[in-house]
Amino acid sequence: MKIVAILGSISEKSNNKKLANFIKKRYKDKFEIEILSLENIPMYNEDIELDPPNVVKEVKNKVKESDGVIIVTPEYNHSIPGVLKNTLDWFSRVERAMVNKPTMIVGAATGMLGTVKAQMHLRQILNSGGVAALTLPRNEVFIGNIEDKLDENENLIDEPTIEVLDKTVSNFVEWIEKMK
Ligand SMILES: Cc1cc2nc3c(=O)[nH]c(=O)nc-3n(C[C@H](O)[C@H](O)[C@H](O)COP(=O)(O)O)c2cc1C
């Protein structure tokens, strides 16, 4: 199974990047995962959407060819980071990359609420006519106080959080298989 992870943070020291790497390592027997960084994605512009820069074409193709997407994102000011929204805007136009794409959401924040508000917005965006992704129902992964839950090797060490992640990933994989 081919999964693409879309990272909502472009920070080199990103906690969500550490989390995406942890997911890649821990579930390597369940799927092959490529982590996409959004740092080189230009701002969406309708004037060039029919022939966008190659970097946009490349990420769209990777998403289109995948069996599913995991979005791993922080919350910025009670919503999703601009880089993620911008990328979803590109995905929503012309050859739409995420239509009916099984999608799971994971988010980590340094605060207590673990990206609850961002994920509510994200689900709304993913449900728009242009993006039209299929989001894994019922399962939600909110990781608060992330800095206390990662060790010096960038591994998640909080057992209850790992349990939720294990269950959610397993539900995600089963859900994709069922829909095939
Ligand atoms: C611009 C900005 C806005 C933020 N807004 C929120 C917020 O609304 N809610 C929250 O829980 N954390 C917020 N934070 C703190 C992030 O949870 C924390 O910086 C997190 O580590 C960012 O994710 P990253 O390390 O993957 O880049 C914000 C951080 C930044 C830089």
GROMACS .gro file of C-alpha atoms and ligand atoms in nm:
model
  211
    1MET     CA    1   0.000   0.000   0.000
    2LYS     CA    2   0.137   0.342  -0.102
    3ILE     CA    3   0.071   0.628   0.136
    4VAL     CA    4   0.170   0.991   0.102
    5ALA     CA    5   0.215   1.195   0.421
    6ILE     CA    6   0.162   1.567   0.381
    7LEU     CA    7   0.342   1.774   0.641
    8GLY     CA    8   0.173   2.096   0.750
    9SER     CA    9   0.494   2.238   0.897
   10ILE     CA   10   0.801   2.336   0.696
   11SER     CA   11   1.015   2.398   1.004
   12GLU     CA   12   1.337   2.196   1.009
   13LYS     CA   13   1.284   2.117   1.380
   14SER     CA   14   0.911   2.049   1.342
   15ASN     CA   15   0.749   1.823   1.600
   16ASN     CA   16   0.498   1.712   1.337
   17LYS     CA   17   0.787   1.617   1.110
   18LYS     CA   18   0.925   1.400   1.393
   19LEU     CA   19   0.581   1.245   1.426
   20ALA     CA   20   0.559   1.175   1.052
   21ASN     CA   21   0.901   1.007   1.066
   22PHE     CA   22   0.788   0.802   1.364
   23ILE     CA   23   0.477   0.691   1.171
   24LYS     CA   24   0.697   0.594   0.876
   25LYS     CA   25   0.922   0.380   1.099
   26ARG     CA   26   0.656   0.222   1.317
   27TYR     CA   27   0.417   0.117   1.042
   28LYS     CA   28   0.670   0.013   0.777
   29ASP     CA   29   0.511  -0.333   0.761
   30LYS     CA   30   0.167  -0.188   0.691
   31PHE     CA   31   0.253   0.059   0.414
   32GLU     CA   32   0.522   0.233   0.217
   33ILE     CA   33   0.509   0.602   0.301
   34GLU     CA   34   0.658   0.906   0.134
   35ILE     CA   35   0.667   1.225   0.339
   36LEU     CA   36   0.603   1.537   0.132
   37SER     CA   37   0.740   1.870   0.246
   38LEU     CA   38   0.555   2.174   0.119
   39GLU     CA   39   0.837   2.427   0.147
   40ASN     CA   40   0.884   2.474  -0.229
   41ILE     CA   41   0.518   2.500  -0.324
   42PRO     CA   42   0.450   2.849  -0.467
   43MET     CA   43   0.139   3.044  -0.382
   44TYR     CA   44  -0.170   2.926  -0.571
   45ASN     CA   45  -0.258   3.152  -0.862
   46GLU     CA   46  -0.556   3.085  -1.089
   47ASP     CA   47  -0.371   3.248  -1.381
   48ILE     CA   48  -0.119   2.963  -1.397
   49GLU     CA   49  -0.330   2.674  -1.276
   50LEU     CA   50  -0.351   2.509  -1.621
   51ASP     CA   51   0.027   2.485  -1.638
   52PRO     CA   52   0.154   2.509  -1.282
   53PRO     CA   53   0.522   2.491  -1.177
   54ASN     CA   54   0.671   2.140  -1.190
   55VAL     CA   55   0.690   2.112  -0.814
   56VAL     CA   56   0.311   2.143  -0.799
   57LYS     CA   57   0.265   1.886  -1.077
   58GLU     CA   58   0.496   1.647  -0.893
   59VAL     CA   59   0.315   1.660  -0.559
   60LYS     CA   60  -0.024   1.634  -0.729
   61ASN     CA   61   0.092   1.324  -0.916
   62LYS     CA   62   0.227   1.163  -0.600
   63VAL     CA   63  -0.104   1.218  -0.424
   64LYS     CA   64  -0.305   1.096  -0.724
   65GLU     CA   65  -0.101   0.777  -0.747
   66SER     CA   66  -0.120   0.698  -0.375
   67ASP     CA   67  -0.368   0.467  -0.205
   68GLY     CA   68  -0.420   0.718   0.072
   69VAL     CA   69  -0.299   1.034   0.240
   70ILE     CA   70  -0.203   1.106   0.599
   71ILE     CA   71  -0.199   1.476   0.683
   72VAL     CA   72   0.030   1.550   0.978
   73THR     CA   73  -0.012   1.909   1.079
   74PRO     CA   74   0.026   2.166   1.356
   75GLU     CA   75  -0.235   2.427   1.438
   76TYR     CA   76  -0.154   2.789   1.359
   77ASN     CA   77  -0.379   3.050   1.517
   78HIS     CA   78  -0.671   2.812   1.555
   79SER     CA   79  -0.657   2.688   1.197
   80ILE     CA   80  -0.429   2.501   0.959
   81PRO     CA   81  -0.096   2.654   0.848
   82GLY     CA   82  -0.106   2.859   0.528
   83VAL     CA   83   0.134   2.624   0.348
   84LEU     CA   84  -0.114   2.341   0.390
   85LYS     CA   85  -0.417   2.547   0.285
   86ASN     CA   86  -0.224   2.674  -0.017
   87THR     CA   87  -0.136   2.320  -0.124
   88LEU     CA   88  -0.495   2.203  -0.084
   89ASP     CA   89  -0.600   2.496  -0.303
   90TRP     CA   90  -0.367   2.370  -0.579
   91PHE     CA   91  -0.501   2.015  -0.531
   92SER     CA   92  -0.860   2.139  -0.566
   93ARG     CA   93  -0.826   2.265  -0.923
   94VAL     CA   94  -0.786   2.133  -1.280
   95GLU     CA   95  -0.683   1.767  -1.237
   96ARG     CA   96  -0.810   1.747  -0.883
   97ALA     CA   97  -0.570   1.542  -0.678
   98MET     CA   98  -0.769   1.444  -0.372
   99VAL     CA   99  -1.116   1.357  -0.497
  100ASN     CA  100  -1.228   1.041  -0.313
  101LYS     CA  101  -0.877   0.995  -0.170
  102PRO     CA  102  -0.886   0.817   0.167
  103THR     CA  103  -0.736   1.060   0.414
  104MET     CA  104  -0.638   1.036   0.779
  105ILE     CA  105  -0.549   1.334   0.996
  106VAL     CA  106  -0.290   1.353   1.274
  107GLY     CA  107  -0.187   1.668   1.455
  108ALA     CA  108   0.050   1.764   1.733
  109ALA     CA  109   0.077   2.088   1.927
  110THR     CA  110   0.280   2.212   2.219
  111GLY     CA  111  -0.044   2.320   2.387
  112MET     CA  112  -0.300   2.098   2.555
  113LEU     CA  113  -0.565   2.073   2.284
  114GLY     CA  114  -0.349   1.902   2.023
  115THR     CA  115  -0.479   2.080   1.709
  116VAL     CA  116  -0.852   2.022   1.773
  117LYS     CA  117  -0.950   2.353   1.615
  118ALA     CA  118  -0.721   2.312   1.314
  119GLN     CA  119  -0.856   1.964   1.248
  120MET     CA  120  -1.215   2.090   1.255
  121HIS     CA  121  -1.124   2.342   0.984
  122LEU     CA  122  -0.925   2.083   0.794
  123ARG     CA  123  -1.220   1.843   0.779
  124GLN     CA  124  -1.436   2.125   0.641
  125ILE     CA  125  -1.178   2.203   0.370
  126LEU     CA  126  -1.130   1.837   0.279
  127ASN     CA  127  -1.506   1.811   0.240
  128SER     CA  128  -1.528   2.102  -0.008
  129GLY     CA  129  -1.637   2.037  -0.366
  130GLY     CA  130  -1.290   2.093  -0.509
  131VAL     CA  131  -1.086   1.893  -0.261
  132ALA     CA  132  -1.356   1.627  -0.199
  133ALA     CA  133  -1.133   1.385  -0.008
  134LEU     CA  134  -1.279   1.101   0.197
  135THR     CA  135  -1.182   1.148   0.559
  136LEU     CA  136  -1.156   0.849   0.789
  137PRO     CA  137  -1.471   0.874   0.999
  138ARG     CA  138  -1.476   0.857   1.378
  139ASN     CA  139  -1.101   0.835   1.432
  140GLU     CA  140  -0.928   1.147   1.560
  141VAL     CA  141  -0.566   1.185   1.668
  142PHE     CA  142  -0.503   1.497   1.875
  143ILE     CA  143  -0.160   1.505   2.037
  144GLY     CA  144  -0.121   1.779   2.296
  145ASN     CA  145   0.196   1.866   2.491
  146ILE     CA  146   0.398   1.704   2.215
  147GLU     CA  147   0.733   1.813   2.354
  148ASP     CA  148   0.681   1.588   2.658
  149LYS     CA  149   0.593   1.292   2.437
  150LEU     CA  150   0.902   1.273   2.216
  151ASP     CA  151   1.240   1.143   2.332
  152GLU     CA  152   1.584   1.266   2.227
  153ASN     CA  153   1.579   1.026   1.931
  154GLU     CA  154   1.256   1.187   1.809
  155ASN     CA  155   1.047   0.881   1.896
  156LEU     CA  156   0.700   0.907   2.041
  157ILE     CA  157   0.722   0.762   2.391
  158ASP     CA  158   0.377   0.827   2.536
  159GLU     CA  159   0.204   0.487   2.550
  160PRO     CA  160  -0.162   0.607   2.544
  161THR     CA  161  -0.082   0.821   2.239
  162ILE     CA  162   0.093   0.531   2.065
  163GLU     CA  163  -0.212   0.312   2.133
  164VAL     CA  164  -0.445   0.566   1.970
  165LEU     CA  165  -0.211   0.595   1.673
  166ASP     CA  166  -0.183   0.215   1.634
  167LYS     CA  167  -0.560   0.176   1.638
  168THR     CA  168  -0.619   0.464   1.398
  169VAL     CA  169  -0.358   0.347   1.148
  170SER     CA  170  -0.499  -0.002   1.161
  171ASN     CA  171  -0.854   0.131   1.104
  172PHE     CA  172  -0.725   0.347   0.818
  173VAL     CA  173  -0.556   0.052   0.642
  174GLU     CA  174  -0.864  -0.170   0.684
  175TRP     CA  175  -1.090   0.108   0.557
  176ILE     CA  176  -0.879   0.156   0.244
  177GLU     CA  177  -0.874  -0.220   0.177
  178LYS     CA  178  -1.253  -0.241   0.216
  179MET     CA  179  -1.311   0.044  -0.028
  180LYS     CA  180  -1.086  -0.100  -0.301
  181LIG     C1  181   0.245   3.091   1.400
  181LIG     C2  182   0.212   2.993   1.509
  181LIG     C3  183   0.082   2.982   1.555
  181LIG     C4  184   0.049   2.890   1.652
  181LIG     N1  185  -0.081   2.877   1.689
  181LIG     C5  186  -0.116   2.774   1.770
  181LIG     C6  187  -0.253   2.748   1.797
  181LIG     O1  188  -0.342   2.815   1.749
  181LIG     N2  189  -0.282   2.642   1.875
  181LIG     C7  190  -0.185   2.561   1.929
  181LIG     O2  191  -0.217   2.464   1.998
  181LIG     N3  192  -0.054   2.585   1.907
  181LIG     C8  193  -0.017   2.690   1.829
  181LIG     N4  194   0.114   2.714   1.804
  181LIG     C9  195   0.216   2.633   1.872
  181LIG    C10  196   0.242   2.504   1.797
  181LIG     O3  197   0.158   2.404   1.850
  181LIG    C11  198   0.387   2.458   1.813
  181LIG     O4  199   0.477   2.562   1.776
  181LIG    C12  200   0.413   2.334   1.731
  181LIG     O5  201   0.535   2.274   1.772
  181LIG    C13  202   0.420   2.368   1.581
  181LIG     O6  203   0.434   2.250   1.508
  181LIG     P1  204   0.571   2.208   1.442
  181LIG     O7  205   0.672   2.192   1.554
  181LIG     O8  206   0.541   2.079   1.376
  181LIG     O9  207   0.614   2.314   1.345
  181LIG    C14  208   0.150   2.807   1.709
  181LIG    C15  209   0.281   2.821   1.662
  181LIG    C16  210   0.311   2.912   1.565
  181LIG    C17  211   0.456   2.919   1.516
   0.00000   0.00000   0.00000
